[in-house]
Amino acid sequence: MAKPLTLDHDDLTKRFPLEERIYRMRCVEAWSMVVPWVGFPLHKLLALVEPTSSARYVAFKTLYAPDQMPGQKDRFIGGGAPLTLTWRGYGWMKRCTR
């Protein structure tokens, strides 16, 4: 990347205003759900760091340790559990880790 960058939570929210979106997920097995999303588009962050043409992956490093850092903000706006959605061929796989 042309411009490596280190940002904290406050820097992110100052640089990138949060957007609210509603996504409708529909499955071929006839179920559906409405998914509210709050965040900012990843392309805005990538434009800031200017990835090179040889870049293949994006990695994010973070530390969440409120026992070591009193006053640390909640990682998730809604205060819920961590959630990772990964596309796996015919559907989404949900993975929660701590």
mmCIF file of C-alpha atoms in Angstrom:
data_model
loop_
_atom_site.group_PDB
_atom_site.id
_atom_site.type_symbol
_atom_site.label_atom_id
_atom_site.label_comp_id
_atom_site.label_asym_id
_atom_site.label_seq_id
_atom_site.Cartn_x
_atom_site.Cartn_y
_atom_site.Cartn_z
ATOM 1 C CA MET A 1 0.000 0.000 0.000
ATOM 2 C CA ALA A 2 1.200 3.454 -0.804
ATOM 3 C CA LYS A 3 0.050 5.118 2.439
ATOM 4 C CA PRO A 4 0.051 2.769 5.470
ATOM 5 C CA LEU A 5 -2.226 4.053 8.183
ATOM 6 C CA THR A 6 -2.980 3.506 11.863
ATOM 7 C CA LEU A 7 -6.369 4.701 13.099
ATOM 8 C CA ASP A 8 -8.220 4.415 16.372
ATOM 9 C CA HIS A 9 -11.994 4.281 16.781
ATOM 10 C CA ASP A 10 -12.336 8.052 17.141
ATOM 11 C CA ASP A 11 -10.256 8.675 13.994
ATOM 12 C CA LEU A 12 -12.498 6.335 12.007
ATOM 13 C CA THR A 13 -15.717 7.990 13.127
ATOM 14 C CA LYS A 14 -14.311 11.473 12.424
ATOM 15 C CA ARG A 15 -13.034 10.620 8.938
ATOM 16 C CA PHE A 16 -15.924 8.430 7.840
ATOM 17 C CA PRO A 17 -19.482 9.359 8.798
ATOM 18 C CA LEU A 18 -21.580 6.330 9.658
ATOM 19 C CA GLU A 19 -24.305 5.238 7.266
ATOM 20 C CA GLU A 20 -27.394 3.217 8.088
ATOM 21 C CA ARG A 21 -28.510 0.617 5.556
ATOM 22 C CA ILE A 22 -31.063 -2.153 5.445
ATOM 23 C CA TYR A 23 -30.181 -5.333 3.574
ATOM 24 C CA ARG A 24 -32.688 -8.018 2.682
ATOM 25 C CA MET A 25 -31.207 -11.490 2.548
ATOM 26 C CA ARG A 26 -33.163 -14.132 0.659
ATOM 27 C CA CYS A 27 -32.238 -17.790 0.507
ATOM 28 C CA VAL A 28 -33.078 -20.385 -2.131
ATOM 29 C CA GLU A 29 -34.500 -22.468 0.726
ATOM 30 C CA ALA A 30 -37.359 -19.925 1.011
ATOM 31 C CA TRP A 31 -36.274 -18.057 4.141
ATOM 32 C CA SER A 32 -35.424 -14.381 4.303
ATOM 33 C CA MET A 33 -34.376 -11.809 6.840
ATOM 34 C CA VAL A 34 -33.881 -8.066 7.132
ATOM 35 C CA VAL A 35 -30.407 -7.065 8.296
ATOM 36 C CA PRO A 36 -29.788 -3.538 9.609
ATOM 37 C CA TRP A 37 -26.222 -2.334 9.036
ATOM 38 C CA VAL A 38 -24.389 0.695 10.452
ATOM 39 C CA GLY A 39 -20.905 1.532 9.228
ATOM 40 C CA PHE A 40 -19.039 3.076 6.336
ATOM 41 C CA PRO A 41 -18.128 1.646 2.928
ATOM 42 C CA LEU A 42 -14.770 -0.151 2.893
ATOM 43 C CA HIS A 43 -13.851 1.461 -0.430
ATOM 44 C CA LYS A 44 -13.548 4.838 1.334
ATOM 45 C CA LEU A 45 -10.895 3.475 3.695
ATOM 46 C CA LEU A 46 -9.086 1.682 0.868
ATOM 47 C CA ALA A 47 -8.995 4.886 -1.190
ATOM 48 C CA LEU A 48 -7.262 6.587 1.738
ATOM 49 C CA VAL A 49 -4.438 4.009 2.005
ATOM 50 C CA GLU A 50 -4.068 3.534 -1.773
ATOM 51 C CA PRO A 51 -3.428 -0.218 -2.173
ATOM 52 C CA THR A 52 -0.917 -1.145 -4.874
ATOM 53 C CA SER A 53 -1.822 -3.245 -7.903
ATOM 54 C CA SER A 54 -0.057 -6.250 -6.339
ATOM 55 C CA ALA A 55 -2.259 -6.193 -3.200
ATOM 56 C CA ARG A 56 -4.360 -9.340 -2.781
ATOM 57 C CA TYR A 57 -5.677 -9.143 0.789
ATOM 58 C CA VAL A 58 -6.740 -6.610 3.396
ATOM 59 C CA ALA A 59 -5.805 -7.262 7.041
ATOM 60 C CA PHE A 60 -7.157 -5.438 10.077
ATOM 61 C CA LYS A 61 -5.474 -5.609 13.470
ATOM 62 C CA THR A 62 -7.271 -4.628 16.638
ATOM 63 C CA LEU A 63 -7.058 -5.009 20.391
ATOM 64 C CA TYR A 64 -10.062 -5.248 22.638
ATOM 65 C CA ALA A 65 -9.127 -5.558 26.300
ATOM 66 C CA PRO A 66 -11.350 -3.460 28.577
ATOM 67 C CA ASP A 67 -9.801 -5.137 31.645
ATOM 68 C CA GLN A 68 -6.430 -3.626 30.632
ATOM 69 C CA MET A 69 -7.810 -0.363 29.230
ATOM 70 C CA PRO A 70 -10.601 1.067 31.416
ATOM 71 C CA GLY A 71 -13.018 3.240 29.493
ATOM 72 C CA GLN A 72 -12.457 1.449 26.186
ATOM 73 C CA LYS A 73 -15.535 1.825 23.990
ATOM 74 C CA ASP A 74 -17.685 -1.142 23.092
ATOM 75 C CA ARG A 75 -16.495 -2.767 19.865
ATOM 76 C CA PHE A 76 -19.986 -3.026 18.488
ATOM 77 C CA ILE A 77 -22.394 -0.146 18.107
ATOM 78 C CA GLY A 78 -25.332 -2.292 19.177
ATOM 79 C CA GLY A 79 -23.324 -3.874 21.996
ATOM 80 C CA GLY A 80 -23.960 -7.352 20.593
ATOM 81 C CA ALA A 81 -21.678 -10.322 20.104
ATOM 82 C CA PRO A 82 -18.906 -10.261 17.482
ATOM 83 C CA LEU A 83 -20.091 -11.439 14.095
ATOM 84 C CA THR A 84 -18.233 -12.381 10.948
ATOM 85 C CA LEU A 85 -20.115 -13.219 7.782
ATOM 86 C CA THR A 86 -18.167 -15.213 5.230
ATOM 87 C CA TRP A 87 -19.401 -16.216 1.785
ATOM 88 C CA ARG A 88 -19.108 -19.987 1.312
ATOM 89 C CA GLY A 89 -20.359 -20.988 -2.130
ATOM 90 C CA TYR A 90 -24.121 -21.306 -1.757
ATOM 91 C CA GLY A 91 -24.671 -19.384 1.459
ATOM 92 C CA TRP A 92 -23.298 -17.341 4.301
ATOM 93 C CA MET A 93 -21.441 -18.810 7.248
ATOM 94 C CA LYS A 94 -21.685 -17.011 10.577
ATOM 95 C CA ARG A 95 -18.739 -17.184 12.963
ATOM 96 C CA CYS A 96 -18.681 -15.684 16.444
ATOM 97 C CA THR A 97 -15.393 -15.618 18.320
ATOM 98 C CA ARG A 98 -14.043 -13.950 21.419
#
